[in-house]
Amino acid sequence: MKKIFFLLAITAFCSVTFAQFSRADRDSIANFTRIDHQQMLKQLGIANDQLRPGPSGDPKASDAANSREENVNKYMLPDPLVLKNGKKVIGEETWWKVRRPEIEDDFENEVYGRLPENIPVVEWQIVSVKDTLIGNFPIKEKILKGVVDNSAYSKIAVEIELLVATPVDATKAVPVVMEFGFINSPFFNEQVKPIGLISSGEPTWKEQLISKGWGYAIIVPSSIQADNGAGLTRGIIGLVNKGEYRKPDDWGTLRAWAWGASKAIDYFETDTDVDANRIAIEGLSRYGKAALVTMAFEPRISLGFIGSSGAGGAKILRRVFGEQVENLASSHEYHWFCGNFIKYASILTPDDLPVDAHELIALCAPRPVFISAGSPFVEGQWIDARGMFLAGVHASPVYELLGMEGLGTTKFPQLGTALTDGEIAFRQHSGGHSTGPNWSTWIAWACRYWGDCLYYK
Ligand code: GCU
């Protein structure tokens, strides 16, 4: 039953991203996705029968993904503090000048892809500004579009959708949490609530942030790059490639979404309502992966809130538990990554990856990052909460080298326990596939870094 909840949650999430498509559109997306996946296999010299299938996300299936700790494989992780030449990283300088660039390079070549050199400029235009309410809190809400210069290839237009909300009564620039999400969703409409009535749950994340005197922003990933393989010849990736297929180390969708978030920060730097030195990034599931990739590659992100990101996000890829590299490399998900990543589900294995998820977290150091998961009894085991915790454990030595605290323990905590003493935080809340129940814990943790927090004054 609980497993069904998880599947429902994932299905609901996917159907929100798919809702705008008709049946015919969906068939054509599936068809063009297959064609794109096949051409990438061909570029890589991989035959179809070399591609290993991933396990099923359905716990009842005969090929269900492993969900038992005693069946986890033994694996060896690359050491983030050992250089490729075998020498140990001793000082901070070697980290910044040698080891960090090595790790970044491996992620770009083999996992998420490289940013092309010729990405066109983005011009931010204000579509509307209004004073309105979120719940009962007065906000100033701006809708913007980031128009990408397409003069080099006018067949593809890209307009990034962004919403920014700050408290109406703010007297200075405020910190902002940017979410990868939806601006106009039929599922998440906030209405004004009758004051004084006992509400059935926590206030929304938006209300919680505004009530602290902070702001929120929403950036719409699909306005940057479609969430499927068929879209790789369109969106920002297609625009730069002038409608041609990707090469094996070209950027994937996660990197493209992360690039869009960086462009939003360019805008924040010009908005006097926003304190661009205090920007956090948040996302759930595939958007949780995008949030972590953004933070790893964008130094202007000050804090992270990485929700149930699982494989391809904060979870150790070598760990045989929940979703596997073979799932990520399938035609449903390969577009999130560069083409080269498919090698690790075919002619190579996950153990051959030059990097693993702990090093993606290490790229965020010394900036504080919060890894969030739901309950295995409600969310299921596909996202592998322990695999994400372990990535935090193995990223900790890098934080410590830089004078920070890391996770502070190697012992997997009880459900609901917040590990928030250090700069890598972790909490598995008791709910499902959502960041929702962890917002108040995240905000209390973030207050330590951002201060200037109404409740805590
Ligand atoms: C699937 C996928 C996950 C992803 C999730 C989501 O379950 O396998 O990797 O995080 O969808 O984004 O909803």
PDB file of N, CA and C in Angstrom, residues 44-82:
ATOM      1  N   LEU A  44      28.255   6.485 -29.772  1.00  0.00           N
ATOM      2  CA  LEU A  44      29.124   5.910 -28.737  1.00  0.00           C
ATOM      3  C   LEU A  44      29.650   4.524 -29.124  1.00  0.00           C
ATOM      4  N   GLY A  45      29.136   3.981 -30.235  1.00  0.00           N
ATOM      5  CA  GLY A  45      29.532   2.632 -30.653  1.00  0.00           C
ATOM      6  C   GLY A  45      28.980   1.562 -29.728  1.00  0.00           C
ATOM      7  N   ILE A  46      27.784   1.801 -29.190  1.00  0.00           N
ATOM      8  CA  ILE A  46      27.162   0.827 -28.284  1.00  0.00           C
ATOM      9  C   ILE A  46      25.992   0.154 -29.005  1.00  0.00           C
ATOM     10  N   ALA A  47      25.984  -1.171 -29.016  1.00  0.00           N
ATOM     11  CA  ALA A  47      24.868  -1.894 -29.645  1.00  0.00           C
ATOM     12  C   ALA A  47      23.731  -2.006 -28.631  1.00  0.00           C
ATOM     13  N   ASN A  48      22.516  -2.131 -29.148  1.00  0.00           N
ATOM     14  CA  ASN A  48      21.354  -2.211 -28.250  1.00  0.00           C
ATOM     15  C   ASN A  48      21.460  -3.337 -27.237  1.00  0.00           C
ATOM     16  N   ASP A  49      21.997  -4.471 -27.676  1.00  0.00           N
ATOM     17  CA  ASP A  49      22.045  -5.599 -26.732  1.00  0.00           C
ATOM     18  C   ASP A  49      23.170  -5.455 -25.709  1.00  0.00           C
ATOM     19  N   GLN A  50      23.953  -4.396 -25.825  1.00  0.00           N
ATOM     20  CA  GLN A  50      24.974  -4.131 -24.784  1.00  0.00           C
ATOM     21  C   GLN A  50      24.409  -3.287 -23.646  1.00  0.00           C
ATOM     22  N   LEU A  51      23.255  -2.714 -23.896  1.00  0.00           N
ATOM     23  CA  LEU A  51      22.644  -1.824 -22.902  1.00  0.00           C
ATOM     24  C   LEU A  51      21.923  -2.660 -21.840  1.00  0.00           C
ATOM     25  N   ARG A  52      22.349  -2.561 -20.595  1.00  0.00           N
ATOM     26  CA  ARG A  52      21.714  -3.360 -19.538  1.00  0.00           C
ATOM     27  C   ARG A  52      20.423  -2.680 -19.069  1.00  0.00           C
ATOM     28  N   PRO A  53      19.355  -3.453 -18.898  1.00  0.00           N
ATOM     29  CA  PRO A  53      18.120  -2.832 -18.392  1.00  0.00           C
ATOM     30  C   PRO A  53      18.232  -2.552 -16.895  1.00  0.00           C
ATOM     31  N   GLY A  54      17.543  -1.533 -16.433  1.00  0.00           N
ATOM     32  CA  GLY A  54      17.532  -1.237 -15.004  1.00  0.00           C
ATOM     33  C   GLY A  54      16.471  -2.066 -14.303  1.00  0.00           C
ATOM     34  N   PRO A  55      16.524  -2.129 -12.971  1.00  0.00           N
ATOM     35  CA  PRO A  55      15.474  -2.837 -12.229  1.00  0.00           C
ATOM     36  C   PRO A  55      14.175  -2.047 -12.247  1.00  0.00           C
ATOM     37  N   SER A  56      13.100  -2.709 -11.840  1.00  0.00           N
ATOM     38  CA  SER A  56      11.797  -2.050 -11.856  1.00  0.00           C
ATOM     39  C   SER A  56      11.581  -1.243 -10.569  1.00  0.00           C
ATOM     40  N   GLY A  57      10.840  -0.148 -10.715  1.00  0.00           N
ATOM     41  CA  GLY A  57      10.471   0.664  -9.555  1.00  0.00           C
ATOM     42  C   GLY A  57       9.260   0.090  -8.828  1.00  0.00           C
ATOM     43  N   ASP A  58       8.658  -0.937  -9.415  1.00  0.00           N
ATOM     44  CA  ASP A  58       7.499  -1.570  -8.784  1.00  0.00           C
ATOM     45  C   ASP A  58       8.008  -2.671  -7.848  1.00  0.00           C
ATOM     46  N   PRO A  59       7.820  -2.480  -6.530  1.00  0.00           N
ATOM     47  CA  PRO A  59       8.386  -3.440  -5.574  1.00  0.00           C
ATOM     48  C   PRO A  59       7.836  -4.854  -5.741  1.00  0.00           C
ATOM     49  N   LYS A  60       6.695  -4.985  -6.436  1.00  0.00           N
ATOM     50  CA  LYS A  60       6.115  -6.328  -6.599  1.00  0.00           C
ATOM     51  C   LYS A  60       6.652  -7.047  -7.832  1.00  0.00           C
ATOM     52  N   ALA A  61       7.324  -6.321  -8.700  1.00  0.00           N
ATOM     53  CA  ALA A  61       7.796  -6.923  -9.950  1.00  0.00           C
ATOM     54  C   ALA A  61       8.891  -7.941  -9.674  1.00  0.00           C
ATOM     55  N   SER A  62       9.043  -8.900 -10.576  1.00  0.00           N
ATOM     56  CA  SER A  62      10.060  -9.938 -10.356  1.00  0.00           C
ATOM     57  C   SER A  62      11.459  -9.342 -10.465  1.00  0.00           C
ATOM     58  N   ASP A  63      11.587  -8.247 -11.217  1.00  0.00           N
ATOM     59  CA  ASP A  63      12.902  -7.596 -11.334  1.00  0.00           C
ATOM     60  C   ASP A  63      12.940  -6.302 -10.510  1.00  0.00           C
ATOM     61  N   ALA A  64      12.241  -6.311  -9.374  1.00  0.00           N
ATOM     62  CA  ALA A  64      12.185  -5.104  -8.527  1.00  0.00           C
ATOM     63  C   ALA A  64      13.583  -4.675  -8.084  1.00  0.00           C
ATOM     64  N   ALA A  65      13.765  -3.358  -7.945  1.00  0.00           N
ATOM     65  CA  ALA A  65      15.035  -2.819  -7.457  1.00  0.00           C
ATOM     66  C   ALA A  65      15.293  -3.321  -6.038  1.00  0.00           C
ATOM     67  N   ASN A  66      16.546  -3.487  -5.691  1.00  0.00           N
ATOM     68  CA  ASN A  66      16.875  -3.937  -4.338  1.00  0.00           C
ATOM     69  C   ASN A  66      16.382  -2.926  -3.302  1.00  0.00           C
ATOM     70  N   SER A  67      15.739  -3.432  -2.256  1.00  0.00           N
ATOM     71  CA  SER A  67      15.304  -2.544  -1.175  1.00  0.00           C
ATOM     72  C   SER A  67      15.699  -3.136   0.181  1.00  0.00           C
ATOM     73  N   ARG A  68      16.652  -4.051   0.157  1.00  0.00           N
ATOM     74  CA  ARG A  68      17.102  -4.662   1.423  1.00  0.00           C
ATOM     75  C   ARG A  68      18.588  -4.381   1.631  1.00  0.00           C
ATOM     76  N   GLU A  69      18.854  -3.819   2.804  1.00  0.00           N
ATOM     77  CA  GLU A  69      20.214  -3.397   3.110  1.00  0.00           C
ATOM     78  C   GLU A  69      21.204  -4.567   3.029  1.00  0.00           C
ATOM     79  N   GLU A  70      20.746  -5.762   3.454  1.00  0.00           N
ATOM     80  CA  GLU A  70      21.687  -6.897   3.463  1.00  0.00           C
ATOM     81  C   GLU A  70      22.080  -7.342   2.059  1.00  0.00           C
ATOM     82  N   ASN A  71      21.343  -6.881   1.045  1.00  0.00           N
ATOM     83  CA  ASN A  71      21.688  -7.274  -0.325  1.00  0.00           C
ATOM     84  C   ASN A  71      22.517  -6.225  -1.062  1.00  0.00           C
ATOM     85  N   VAL A  72      22.890  -5.173  -0.357  1.00  0.00           N
ATOM     86  CA  VAL A  72      23.687  -4.126  -1.017  1.00  0.00           C
ATOM     87  C   VAL A  72      25.072  -4.692  -1.344  1.00  0.00           C
ATOM     88  N   ASN A  73      25.570  -4.302  -2.509  1.00  0.00           N
ATOM     89  CA  ASN A  73      26.897  -4.758  -2.959  1.00  0.00           C
ATOM     90  C   ASN A  73      28.035  -4.090  -2.176  1.00  0.00           C
ATOM     91  N   LYS A  74      29.226  -4.610  -2.351  1.00  0.00           N
ATOM     92  CA  LYS A  74      30.427  -3.936  -1.818  1.00  0.00           C
ATOM     93  C   LYS A  74      30.960  -3.049  -2.930  1.00  0.00           C
ATOM     94  N   TYR A  75      31.327  -1.851  -2.595  1.00  0.00           N
ATOM     95  CA  TYR A  75      31.872  -0.970  -3.635  1.00  0.00           C
ATOM     96  C   TYR A  75      32.974  -0.098  -3.039  1.00  0.00           C
ATOM     97  N   MET A  76      33.793   0.438  -3.930  1.00  0.00           N
ATOM     98  CA  MET A  76      34.899   1.328  -3.509  1.00  0.00           C
ATOM     99  C   MET A  76      34.634   2.691  -4.114  1.00  0.00           C
ATOM    100  N   LEU A  77      34.594   3.702  -3.270  1.00  0.00           N
ATOM    101  CA  LEU A  77      34.343   5.046  -3.796  1.00  0.00           C
ATOM    102  C   LEU A  77      35.649   5.753  -4.136  1.00  0.00           C
ATOM    103  N   PRO A  78      35.635   6.552  -5.202  1.00  0.00           N
ATOM    104  CA  PRO A  78      36.809   7.396  -5.443  1.00  0.00           C
ATOM    105  C   PRO A  78      36.968   8.373  -4.275  1.00  0.00           C
ATOM    106  N   ASP A  79      38.203   8.624  -3.877  1.00  0.00           N
ATOM    107  CA  ASP A  79      38.457   9.511  -2.734  1.00  0.00           C
ATOM    108  C   ASP A  79      38.521  10.955  -3.225  1.00  0.00           C
ATOM    109  N   PRO A  80      37.608  11.808  -2.735  1.00  0.00           N
ATOM    110  CA  PRO A  80      37.623  13.197  -3.217  1.00  0.00           C
ATOM    111  C   PRO A  80      38.905  13.929  -2.840  1.00  0.00           C
ATOM    112  N   LEU A  81      39.643  13.377  -1.873  1.00  0.00           N
ATOM    113  CA  LEU A  81      40.862  14.067  -1.446  1.00  0.00           C
ATOM    114  C   LEU A  81      42.134  13.343  -1.897  1.00  0.00           C
ATOM    115  N   VAL A  82      42.011  12.561  -2.972  1.00  0.00           N
ATOM    116  CA  VAL A  82      43.211  11.988  -3.589  1.00  0.00           C
ATOM    117  C   VAL A  82      43.241  12.422  -5.058  1.00  0.00           C
TER     118      VAL A  82
END
